[in-house]
GROMACS .gro file of C-alpha atoms in nm:
model
  220
    1MET     CA    1   2.141   1.352  -2.010
    2CYS     CA    2   2.201   1.028  -2.199
    3ASN     CA    3   2.457   0.794  -2.048
    4ALA     CA    4   2.350   0.459  -2.191
    5TYR     CA    5   2.262   0.343  -2.541
    6GLY     CA    6   2.309   0.047  -2.770
    7PHE     CA    7   2.377  -0.061  -3.128
    8ASN     CA    8   2.236  -0.402  -3.214
    9ALA     CA    9   2.209  -0.381  -3.593
   10PRO     CA   10   2.446  -0.578  -3.819
   11ILE     CA   11   2.722  -0.378  -3.982
   12SER     CA   12   2.569  -0.460  -4.321
   13ARG     CA   13   2.264  -0.251  -4.231
   14LEU     CA   14   2.483   0.046  -4.146
   15ILE     CA   15   2.653   0.012  -4.483
   16ASP     CA   16   2.310   0.005  -4.649
   17VAL     CA   17   2.207   0.328  -4.475
   18PHE     CA   18   2.506   0.516  -4.615
   19ARG     CA   19   2.464   0.359  -4.956
   20GLN     CA   20   2.109   0.497  -4.963
   21LEU     CA   21   2.251   0.839  -4.870
   22ASP     CA   22   2.502   0.803  -5.156
   23LEU     CA   23   2.783   0.859  -4.908
   24PRO     CA   24   3.090   0.631  -4.936
   25MET     CA   25   3.203   0.459  -4.615
   26THR     CA   26   3.558   0.349  -4.538
   27TRP     CA   27   3.713   0.179  -4.236
   28ALA     CA   28   3.980   0.317  -4.006
   29GLU     CA   29   4.134  -0.029  -3.968
   30GLY     CA   30   4.129  -0.093  -4.341
   31SER     CA   31   3.857  -0.359  -4.346
   32VAL     CA   32   3.498  -0.409  -4.231
   33PRO     CA   33   3.510  -0.477  -3.856
   34ASN     CA   34   3.350  -0.768  -3.676
   35LEU     CA   35   3.095  -0.569  -3.479
   36PRO     CA   36   2.898  -0.782  -3.230
   37PRO     CA   37   2.558  -0.662  -3.105
   38ARG     CA   38   2.592  -0.430  -2.807
   39ASP     CA   39   2.275  -0.371  -2.610
   40LEU     CA   40   2.443  -0.144  -2.355
   41ILE     CA   41   2.721   0.106  -2.421
   42ARG     CA   42   2.829   0.316  -2.124
   43PRO     CA   43   3.066   0.610  -2.071
   44THR     CA   44   3.437   0.526  -2.121
   45ASP     CA   45   3.343   0.232  -2.350
   46PRO     CA   46   3.484   0.238  -2.702
   47ALA     CA   47   3.200   0.281  -2.948
   48PRO     CA   48   3.152   0.335  -3.323
   49VAL     CA   49   3.153   0.684  -3.470
   50LEU     CA   50   3.143   0.808  -3.828
   51ARG     CA   51   3.357   1.107  -3.921
   52PRO     CA   52   3.401   1.289  -4.252
   53LEU     CA   53   3.693   1.175  -4.464
   54ALA     CA   54   3.754   1.543  -4.532
   55PRO     CA   55   3.625   1.782  -4.262
   56GLU     CA   56   3.573   2.059  -4.517
   57ALA     CA   57   3.388   1.829  -4.762
   58ALA     CA   58   3.149   1.597  -4.577
   59GLY     CA   59   2.998   1.475  -4.905
   60GLU     CA   60   3.318   1.290  -4.995
   61GLY     CA   61   3.236   1.013  -4.749
   62VAL     CA   62   3.276   0.898  -4.390
   63VAL     CA   63   3.522   0.679  -4.205
   64PHE     CA   64   3.410   0.429  -3.940
   65SER     CA   65   3.618   0.395  -3.624
   66GLU     CA   66   3.573   0.310  -3.257
   67ILE     CA   67   3.673   0.568  -2.999
   68ARG     CA   68   3.608   0.639  -2.630
   69TRP     CA   69   3.274   0.776  -2.516
   70TRP     CA   70   3.345   1.063  -2.274
   71LEU     CA   71   3.504   1.352  -2.452
   72MET     CA   72   3.844   1.462  -2.331
   73PRO     CA   73   3.940   1.798  -2.486
   74PHE     CA   74   4.262   1.861  -2.673
   75PHE     CA   75   4.381   2.108  -2.409
   76HIS     CA   76   4.379   1.853  -2.123
   77LYS     CA   77   4.739   1.759  -2.040
   78GLY     CA   78   4.688   1.564  -1.716
   79GLY     CA   79   4.626   1.192  -1.687
   80VAL     CA   80   4.310   1.025  -1.816
   81LYS     CA   81   4.173   0.982  -1.464
   82ASP     CA   82   4.245   1.348  -1.389
   83TRP     CA   83   3.971   1.460  -1.628
   84LYS     CA   84   3.673   1.468  -1.391
   85ALA     CA   85   3.419   1.673  -1.589
   86LEU     CA   86   3.122   1.468  -1.708
   87THR     CA   87   3.158   1.548  -2.078
   88THR     CA   88   2.963   1.256  -2.220
   89ASN     CA   89   2.693   1.502  -2.332
   90ALA     CA   90   2.718   1.849  -2.487
   91ARG     CA   91   2.420   2.077  -2.429
   92SER     CA   92   2.297   2.214  -2.762
   93GLU     CA   93   2.222   2.551  -2.603
   94SER     CA   94   2.590   2.615  -2.531
   95ILE     CA   95   2.769   2.369  -2.760
   96ASP     CA   96   2.936   2.649  -2.955
   97THR     CA   97   3.048   2.853  -2.652
   98THR     CA   98   3.149   2.604  -2.379
   99ALA     CA   99   3.529   2.578  -2.366
  100THR     CA  100   3.532   2.199  -2.392
  101PHE     CA  101   3.299   2.179  -2.692
  102ARG     CA  102   3.332   2.495  -2.899
  103GLU     CA  103   3.640   2.384  -3.095
  104PRO     CA  104   3.503   2.034  -3.171
  105TYR     CA  105   3.175   2.199  -3.276
  106ARG     CA  106   3.364   2.421  -3.520
  107ARG     CA  107   3.595   2.151  -3.659
  108ARG     CA  108   3.524   1.795  -3.540
  109ARG     CA  109   3.167   1.670  -3.576
  110CYS     CA  110   3.063   1.308  -3.601
  111LEU     CA  111   2.764   1.077  -3.616
  112VAL     CA  112   2.715   0.808  -3.352
  113PRO     CA  113   2.508   0.514  -3.479
  114ALA     CA  114   2.251   0.364  -3.243
  115THR     CA  115   1.945   0.142  -3.239
  116HIS     CA  116   1.817   0.257  -2.899
  117PHE     CA  117   1.903   0.455  -2.589
  118PHE     CA  118   1.803   0.441  -2.224
  119GLU     CA  119   1.673   0.692  -1.974
  120TRP     CA  120   1.557   0.655  -1.616
  121SER     CA  121   1.279   0.827  -1.424
  122PRO     CA  122   1.179   0.785  -1.055
  123LEU     CA  123   0.875   0.570  -0.981
  124ASP     CA  124   0.774   0.835  -0.729
  125PRO     CA  125   0.849   1.194  -0.843
  126ALA     CA  126   0.855   1.296  -0.476
  127ARG     CA  127   1.150   1.058  -0.423
  128PRO     CA  128   1.392   1.137  -0.707
  129LYS     CA  129   1.662   0.917  -0.554
  130GLY     CA  130   1.426   0.622  -0.501
  131PRO     CA  131   1.355   0.328  -0.736
  132LYS     CA  132   1.350   0.416  -1.105
  133THR     CA  133   1.195   0.290  -1.426
  134ARG     CA  134   1.434   0.226  -1.712
  135TRP     CA  135   1.297   0.336  -2.049
  136ARG     CA  136   1.418   0.196  -2.380
  137VAL     CA  137   1.381   0.452  -2.657
  138THR     CA  138   1.385   0.367  -3.028
  139ALA     CA  139   1.318   0.570  -3.343
  140ALA     CA  140   0.977   0.491  -3.490
  141GLY     CA  141   1.018   0.330  -3.832
  142GLU     CA  142   1.399   0.341  -3.821
  143GLU     CA  143   1.617   0.045  -3.729
  144ILE     CA  144   1.925   0.267  -3.715
  145PHE     CA  145   1.947   0.634  -3.623
  146PHE     CA  146   2.232   0.869  -3.540
  147PHE     CA  147   2.317   1.092  -3.248
  148ALA     CA  148   2.472   1.424  -3.338
  149GLY     CA  149   2.820   1.400  -3.192
  150LEU     CA  150   3.147   1.584  -3.138
  151TRP     CA  151   3.491   1.430  -3.108
  152ASP     CA  152   3.832   1.545  -2.997
  153ARG     CA  153   4.190   1.420  -2.970
  154ALA     CA  154   4.391   1.466  -2.649
  155ARG     CA  155   4.740   1.361  -2.546
  156PRO     CA  156   4.694   1.291  -2.174
  157ALA     CA  157   4.996   1.236  -1.952
  158GLY     CA  158   5.093   0.873  -1.909
  159HIS     CA  159   4.886   0.759  -2.206
  160GLU     CA  160   5.063   0.602  -2.501
  161GLY     CA  161   4.985   0.810  -2.807
  162SER     CA  162   4.674   1.020  -2.851
  163LEU     CA  163   4.327   0.951  -2.709
  164GLU     CA  164   4.024   1.011  -2.931
  165SER     CA  165   3.688   1.050  -2.762
  166PHE     CA  166   3.338   1.179  -2.830
  167ALA     CA  167   3.028   1.334  -2.674
  168LEU     CA  168   2.660   1.332  -2.769
  169ALA     CA  169   2.470   1.656  -2.832
  170THR     CA  170   2.156   1.688  -2.616
  171CYS     CA  171   1.854   1.917  -2.623
  172ALA     CA  172   1.525   1.969  -2.444
  173ALA     CA  173   1.303   1.661  -2.466
  174GLY     CA  174   1.046   1.640  -2.743
  175ALA     CA  175   0.682   1.543  -2.691
  176ASP     CA  176   0.751   1.168  -2.687
  177MET     CA  177   1.034   1.192  -2.435
  178ALA     CA  178   0.915   1.474  -2.208
  179PRO     CA  179   0.685   1.257  -1.989
  180HIS     CA  180   0.988   1.046  -1.894
  181HIS     CA  181   1.288   1.283  -1.891
  182PRO     CA  182   1.344   1.657  -1.944
  183ARG     CA  183   1.622   1.612  -2.202
  184GLN     CA  184   1.713   1.383  -2.488
  185PRO     CA  185   2.005   1.321  -2.722
  186VAL     CA  186   1.974   1.489  -3.060
  187ILE     CA  187   1.860   1.225  -3.310
  188LEU     CA  188   1.924   1.257  -3.683
  189THR     CA  189   1.830   1.041  -3.981
  190GLY     CA  190   1.855   1.082  -4.356
  191ARG     CA  191   1.998   1.401  -4.508
  192PRO     CA  192   1.999   1.597  -4.178
  193ALA     CA  193   2.255   1.347  -4.050
  194VAL     CA  194   2.483   1.427  -4.343
  195ASP     CA  195   2.416   1.799  -4.299
  196TRP     CA  196   2.541   1.781  -3.940
  197LEU     CA  197   2.882   1.676  -4.070
  198ARG     CA  198   2.901   1.978  -4.300
  199LEU     CA  199   3.100   2.251  -4.128
  200ASP     CA  200   2.933   2.502  -4.360
  201GLY     CA  201   2.590   2.350  -4.296
  202PRO     CA  202   2.302   2.432  -4.061
  203GLY     CA  203   2.499   2.342  -3.746
  204LYS     CA  204   2.306   2.427  -3.429
  205ALA     CA  205   1.981   2.460  -3.624
  206LEU     CA  206   1.975   2.080  -3.646
  207LEU     CA  207   2.002   2.033  -3.269
  208SER     CA  208   1.631   2.026  -3.193
  209PRO     CA  209   1.392   1.791  -3.009
  210SER     CA  210   1.248   1.494  -3.195
  211PRO     CA  211   0.903   1.570  -3.342
  212ALA     CA  212   0.601   1.404  -3.180
  213GLY     CA  213   0.547   1.048  -3.299
  214THR     CA  214   0.907   0.984  -3.403
  215LEU     CA  215   1.026   0.813  -3.084
  216HIS     CA  216   0.891   0.499  -2.922
  217VAL     CA  217   0.939   0.484  -2.543
  218ALA     CA  218   0.876   0.162  -2.349
  219ALA     CA  219   0.957   0.037  -2.000
  220ASP     CA  220   1.254  -0.197  -2.026
   0.00000   0.00000   0.00000
């Protein structure tokens, strides 16, 4: 489970990444946002996501917006605080069958830009609730990477207008992460990131552990 990450790169670098992918980027608010460095993003925080301009044609470009991290499904009609399920992460093994995630998987995929994420492991494995080490994880050779994400739009009671929110896809930990935590968020770079947005693309086949040597894990 990943419940903390950050995005410290300047917005100009994110623009460069999509320029290299030959994928136009537009802005939900109409202009390039002032995006300060954020070392720690936690559940319920608003955070940047990139969604296809046209869900059926991901190659036409992406739109940048900031929405809530902690997915609330379209079918939830109660208040925001009434949604108790911890839906910050979507397990890749059941992402296409779990009631909360199957519709977003079919229709509403996104990329979540990041420069690092955090995981914790107990100092003493025999005391899992004791003191923990915090690990900062980055992508080797990549300043910016993307989490495979899902988003949804709910209309919770008592909330003005709709509420857009997202979750991160997770999978079993790869070789770099496994000594520190049994799972990891799905990390994509380059063309696979664009392929994730394609509803007619590989889909779940992209939701795999990071290959050995592609993540750098250090005590924080």
